[in-house]
Amino acid sequence: MFTKISHLWQELVNENEDEGIYLNEDNLVSSTNIETTKQKFHSFKLFVSPKIQALLLIEKQINQVYYQITVTFDYQEIVDFLELIQPQIIISNEKLTKLNQILSKDQNKDCSNHTFIFALLRILTEPLCLQEGYFGDYYQNQPIEVILRNRIEQERILHQVTQQIQQDLDLLIIIKMTIEQVQTLLQIDRLLIYQIKVPVQKKISDEIKFIDTVTYEAKVSSIIPSVLNFQEESCFNNIKNCEEKYLNGFYLAVEDVDNSNINNCLKESMQKLGVQAKIVVPIIVQNKLWGLLIAHQCFSPRKWKSSEVNFLKNISEYLAVAIYQYNCYQKLEKQKKLLEQQIEKKAKELQDALIAAQIANQSKTEFLGSISHELRTPLTCIIGLSGTLLHWSQDKQHKLSTEQQIRYLRIIQDSGRKLLQLINNILDFADIEAGKSLLFIEQISLQNISNMIYLAGIEIARNQGISVKLDNLTTPELDLFYADGERLYQILLNLVDNAIKFTPSGGEVIIRLMRNQNQVIFQIEDTGIGIYEEQISLLFTKFQQLENYRTRTYSGTGLGLALTKHLVELHGGLIEVESVVGKGSIFTVILPNSEEKNNIKPKIIEKEIGDIKINKTIVIICDDDEIGTFLCELLTAADYQVIWLIDVSEAINRIKLINPAVVILEKNQQISLSISNALKNDENKSFYLIVIRDEINGNDWENLSNSGIDEYLLKPLLPRVLLKKMSRIIKN
């Protein structure tokens, strides 16, 4: 009876849709617990038009058979009801205006739709036995032993499903066996599962899309057409709050599709499939609609019994448990594989660390042998020649000529210079490794330092038949540059000395200098023996020589280029190598113009820094969880205020509000450039901008520098180097 009354209201809406306004529980803020200050009810159906105002109020559902309802056409009662629910109503302004116009006092409120009234009275005056016969005919028309046998068979199927779940059988096996047995027991023409949001990979690309489709099916015979992989998304998408209704316990039972009041789109779809009657029960897993258990009767209408509906509900609940267990198992398997991969990764890292330790130990052994050889050679010259000079200076009869004395003294001086350079390199490298090396940034003349290097190169190449040239491409306007002059001289001297060492007689070494507004570029080009491509990566490794110290033809400790690289990086610069075996090499040093004058009066500045409040806020823009966590923990432990931003679209505005001292970017080249360009345009920019890279070359750095990037960090991030840079930047 209640179903017929509900259908009657729907027919009223369909026939007068253009003239009136239809409201039900779906138009409220919350349809699961409908309660006002004065009234609590289950649901309602209200239609208001100039000709008729009809309210069907379902006050409560007593059980699966009985409902308590109120039907009224009284204008005042409908107005009072609307006032009660008005705070919760959600409708458009257009509908609200139309509703108020219909209910205005100048309208005729007498109900003139007598057809609707007569139809309602016909439903209400039908004998009650016909209504209850719908539920009782199952038991009245069958012997008790048949009823019990069916009940026992239902319990057996549920028990079997439980056992299958406990045995951790595959989900496909559980679902297939279950729907086949249920279809056989209930004599359903076709029982299927319509799964929601099934992941499917596209053939052309690796993109995953989600579809709603039939994934399982059981049929009474081969005459029934298969609907496996059938998709019908348009109908479900057009039904308002379809998924929410199913989550709230709704199920659909249709005895005759042709004479039902279901959605027209859905009715047409069922007619195409030859479905005459159907039941739809939701399968809910973890409060989400996983799919629908659907029973089809194909050749004739069917009155669905309450016991059949309840049994299908039980089956859907058991299947939900099986699906939940299967999903949990899949997650555990995924976590297991992930852990295995991490263990393999850690094992590989340990193996690599062991190999690296063995190589380091071998390199140190080589270094000790090399250093003893390098120290012994100049010391032998100094001691031997100074002893010779001392001996012959005491012999009055056989004195050395002035030319011989000058030659010996020059050899002693050269040996002493090499020895001093060797010792300085070792001490400098030890200081840098211990984090004690600091730069003294001051304004220097590029012309002066290039001339000094040129003269030193001529002195080193003396008597070796090697030509040294200076190619200064700068202008007087760009001569002044901020850097540590002593360290820059050391960098260039090491490279020039190295170029001369590996250039045979008759060769040439060119010292080239170029400059733009933001950086200076030094190139040391030689026509020497060159370097094999696979050996270039070893050039800047500490304690590393490309030849064995026992058999090599060129001297060296393996520290010069490693020290040079460290000094360049202390300046925030880059060093690159291009080489062709047999033709020569080009070493390129790129240094940024660092206008830091804080080292001129260190004591005064330290006092000034102590007197003011230092901004120690650091913003990190990073997607990588490991790097972000590492930076946050390390910098927080070092007493910095760290803010980690992930959303790039909001980062720029937030940075302007936060006003940090340092911004660290861990993004790709394009995103880093876009962020830096946006921040560079801000006239009030007062923070230091740093990027993190796996590797970087001269062109990359030039692009980043021109976009406002102040410095870079290379992976893997070293805590000591990072903290040292942060301390220097914050103090400056």
Tab-separated table of N, CA and C in Angstrom, residues 198-254:
chain	number	residue	atom	x	y	z
A	198	VAL	N	35.776	0.221	-11.318
A	198	VAL	CA	36.751	-0.830	-11.605
A	198	VAL	C	37.931	-0.197	-12.349
A	199	PRO	N	39.168	-0.360	-11.850
A	199	PRO	CA	40.322	0.239	-12.538
A	199	PRO	C	40.643	-0.489	-13.834
A	200	VAL	N	40.796	0.278	-14.926
A	200	VAL	CA	41.118	-0.286	-16.243
A	200	VAL	C	42.224	0.555	-16.854
A	201	GLN	N	43.272	-0.109	-17.364
A	201	GLN	CA	44.381	0.604	-17.990
A	201	GLN	C	44.105	0.794	-19.473
A	202	LYS	N	44.310	2.021	-19.941
A	202	LYS	CA	44.104	2.313	-21.352
A	202	LYS	C	45.185	1.636	-22.195
A	203	LYS	N	44.808	1.218	-23.425
A	203	LYS	CA	45.747	0.501	-24.290
A	203	LYS	C	46.857	1.408	-24.799
A	204	ILE	N	46.513	2.643	-25.123
A	204	ILE	CA	47.492	3.544	-25.739
A	204	ILE	C	48.505	4.037	-24.712
A	205	SER	N	48.035	4.429	-23.522
A	205	SER	CA	48.919	4.986	-22.494
A	205	SER	C	48.814	4.160	-21.217
A	206	ASP	N	49.625	4.543	-20.231
A	206	ASP	CA	49.615	3.872	-18.932
A	206	ASP	C	48.569	4.454	-17.990
A	207	GLU	N	47.751	5.369	-18.471
A	207	GLU	CA	46.761	6.031	-17.619
A	207	GLU	C	45.687	5.033	-17.170
A	208	ILE	N	45.285	5.140	-15.907
A	208	ILE	CA	44.254	4.278	-15.341
A	208	ILE	C	42.943	5.053	-15.285
A	209	LYS	N	41.876	4.461	-15.835
A	209	LYS	CA	40.548	5.060	-15.699
A	209	LYS	C	39.643	4.100	-14.928
A	210	PHE	N	38.535	4.612	-14.388
A	210	PHE	CA	37.633	3.818	-13.566
A	210	PHE	C	36.262	3.751	-14.243
A	211	ILE	N	35.717	2.528	-14.332
A	211	ILE	CA	34.417	2.328	-14.976
A	211	ILE	C	33.515	1.521	-14.054
A	212	ASP	N	32.198	1.601	-14.283
A	212	ASP	CA	31.207	0.766	-13.595
A	212	ASP	C	30.762	-0.310	-14.584
A	213	THR	N	30.886	-1.576	-14.208
A	213	THR	CA	30.606	-2.652	-15.152
A	213	THR	C	30.231	-3.942	-14.432
A	214	VAL	N	29.621	-4.872	-15.180
A	214	VAL	CA	29.285	-6.195	-14.647
A	214	VAL	C	30.553	-7.050	-14.645
A	215	THR	N	30.951	-7.548	-13.465
A	215	THR	CA	32.193	-8.323	-13.341
A	215	THR	C	31.948	-9.806	-13.065
A	216	TYR	N	30.764	-10.179	-12.536
A	216	TYR	CA	30.452	-11.583	-12.240
A	216	TYR	C	29.011	-11.866	-12.664
A	217	GLU	N	28.760	-13.148	-13.058
A	217	GLU	CA	27.426	-13.468	-13.566
A	217	GLU	C	27.167	-14.973	-13.411
A	218	ALA	N	25.915	-15.315	-13.072
A	218	ALA	CA	25.457	-16.715	-13.067
A	218	ALA	C	24.087	-16.754	-13.733
A	219	LYS	N	23.885	-17.699	-14.704
A	219	LYS	CA	22.631	-17.771	-15.472
A	219	LYS	C	22.000	-19.153	-15.314
A	220	VAL	N	20.682	-19.177	-15.486
A	220	VAL	CA	19.971	-20.440	-15.372
A	220	VAL	C	20.229	-21.327	-16.588
A	221	SER	N	20.477	-20.733	-17.758
A	221	SER	CA	20.765	-21.512	-18.958
A	221	SER	C	21.452	-20.620	-19.975
A	222	SER	N	21.939	-21.243	-21.034
A	222	SER	CA	22.634	-20.495	-22.085
A	222	SER	C	21.678	-19.660	-22.929
A	223	ILE	N	20.372	-19.910	-22.774
A	223	ILE	CA	19.385	-19.112	-23.520
A	223	ILE	C	19.410	-17.663	-23.058
A	224	ILE	N	19.669	-17.484	-21.768
A	224	ILE	CA	19.737	-16.123	-21.200
A	224	ILE	C	20.997	-15.447	-21.738
A	225	PRO	N	20.890	-14.285	-22.379
A	225	PRO	CA	22.091	-13.604	-22.905
A	225	PRO	C	23.005	-13.121	-21.772
A	226	SER	N	24.295	-13.157	-22.017
A	226	SER	CA	25.275	-12.709	-21.020
A	226	SER	C	25.361	-11.176	-21.003
A	227	VAL	N	25.549	-10.629	-19.809
A	227	VAL	CA	25.738	-9.173	-19.666
A	227	VAL	C	27.098	-8.859	-19.035
A	228	LEU	N	28.019	-9.826	-19.067
A	228	LEU	CA	29.363	-9.567	-18.540
A	228	LEU	C	29.993	-8.374	-19.256
A	229	ASN	N	30.654	-7.523	-18.478
A	229	ASN	CA	31.319	-6.304	-18.971
A	229	ASN	C	30.328	-5.254	-19.471
A	230	PHE	N	29.021	-5.459	-19.184
A	230	PHE	CA	28.020	-4.456	-19.546
A	230	PHE	C	28.207	-3.207	-18.684
A	231	GLN	N	28.101	-2.027	-19.304
A	231	GLN	CA	28.259	-0.756	-18.594
A	231	GLN	C	27.021	0.096	-18.828
A	232	GLU	N	26.515	0.688	-17.749
A	232	GLU	CA	25.382	1.604	-17.862
A	232	GLU	C	25.573	2.708	-16.847
A	233	GLU	N	26.403	3.694	-17.231
A	233	GLU	CA	26.742	4.767	-16.305
A	233	GLU	C	25.798	5.959	-16.432
A	234	SER	N	25.264	6.171	-17.624
A	234	SER	CA	24.449	7.378	-17.840
A	234	SER	C	23.205	7.381	-16.971
A	235	CYS	N	22.544	6.210	-16.830
A	235	CYS	CA	21.312	6.165	-16.029
A	235	CYS	C	21.599	6.446	-14.565
A	236	PHE	N	22.644	5.797	-14.029
A	236	PHE	CA	22.954	5.973	-12.607
A	236	PHE	C	23.414	7.389	-12.304
A	237	ASN	N	24.138	7.996	-13.242
A	237	ASN	CA	24.610	9.364	-13.027
A	237	ASN	C	23.462	10.363	-12.994
A	238	ASN	N	22.374	10.052	-13.703
A	238	ASN	CA	21.234	10.972	-13.750
A	238	ASN	C	20.287	10.816	-12.568
A	239	ILE	N	20.437	9.738	-11.798
A	239	ILE	CA	19.587	9.535	-10.620
A	239	ILE	C	20.218	10.266	-9.443
A	240	LYS	N	19.493	11.219	-8.883
A	240	LYS	CA	20.044	12.073	-7.839
A	240	LYS	C	20.333	11.283	-6.570
A	241	ASN	N	21.558	11.458	-6.035
A	241	ASN	CA	21.970	10.842	-4.759
A	241	ASN	C	21.773	9.320	-4.768
A	242	CYS	N	22.001	8.714	-5.942
A	242	CYS	CA	21.804	7.263	-6.065
A	242	CYS	C	22.722	6.507	-5.101
A	243	GLU	N	23.995	6.853	-5.110
A	243	GLU	CA	24.961	6.150	-4.258
A	243	GLU	C	24.662	6.385	-2.780
A	244	GLU	N	24.294	7.618	-2.425
A	244	GLU	CA	23.999	7.932	-1.022
A	244	GLU	C	22.804	7.129	-0.515
A	245	LYS	N	21.805	6.943	-1.370
A	245	LYS	CA	20.630	6.164	-0.964
A	245	LYS	C	21.016	4.723	-0.642
A	246	TYR	N	21.814	4.128	-1.513
A	246	TYR	CA	22.243	2.748	-1.279
A	246	TYR	C	23.077	2.642	0.003
A	247	LEU	N	23.903	3.634	0.282
A	247	LEU	CA	24.703	3.621	1.511
A	247	LEU	C	23.820	3.723	2.747
A	248	ASN	N	22.643	4.329	2.604
A	248	ASN	CA	21.723	4.482	3.730
A	248	ASN	C	20.757	3.307	3.865
A	249	GLY	N	21.036	2.192	3.144
A	249	GLY	CA	20.235	0.984	3.314
A	249	GLY	C	19.158	0.787	2.280
A	250	PHE	N	19.100	1.617	1.247
A	250	PHE	CA	18.068	1.488	0.215
A	250	PHE	C	18.314	0.246	-0.637
A	251	TYR	N	17.265	-0.440	-1.025
A	251	TYR	CA	17.351	-1.505	-2.018
A	251	TYR	C	16.155	-1.367	-2.950
A	252	LEU	N	16.274	-1.943	-4.140
A	252	LEU	CA	15.236	-1.804	-5.146
A	252	LEU	C	14.654	-3.172	-5.476
A	253	ALA	N	13.315	-3.293	-5.390
A	253	ALA	CA	12.613	-4.520	-5.772
A	253	ALA	C	11.521	-4.148	-6.773
A	254	VAL	N	11.655	-4.636	-8.004
A	254	VAL	CA	10.700	-4.335	-9.073
A	254	VAL	C	10.051	-5.645	-9.512
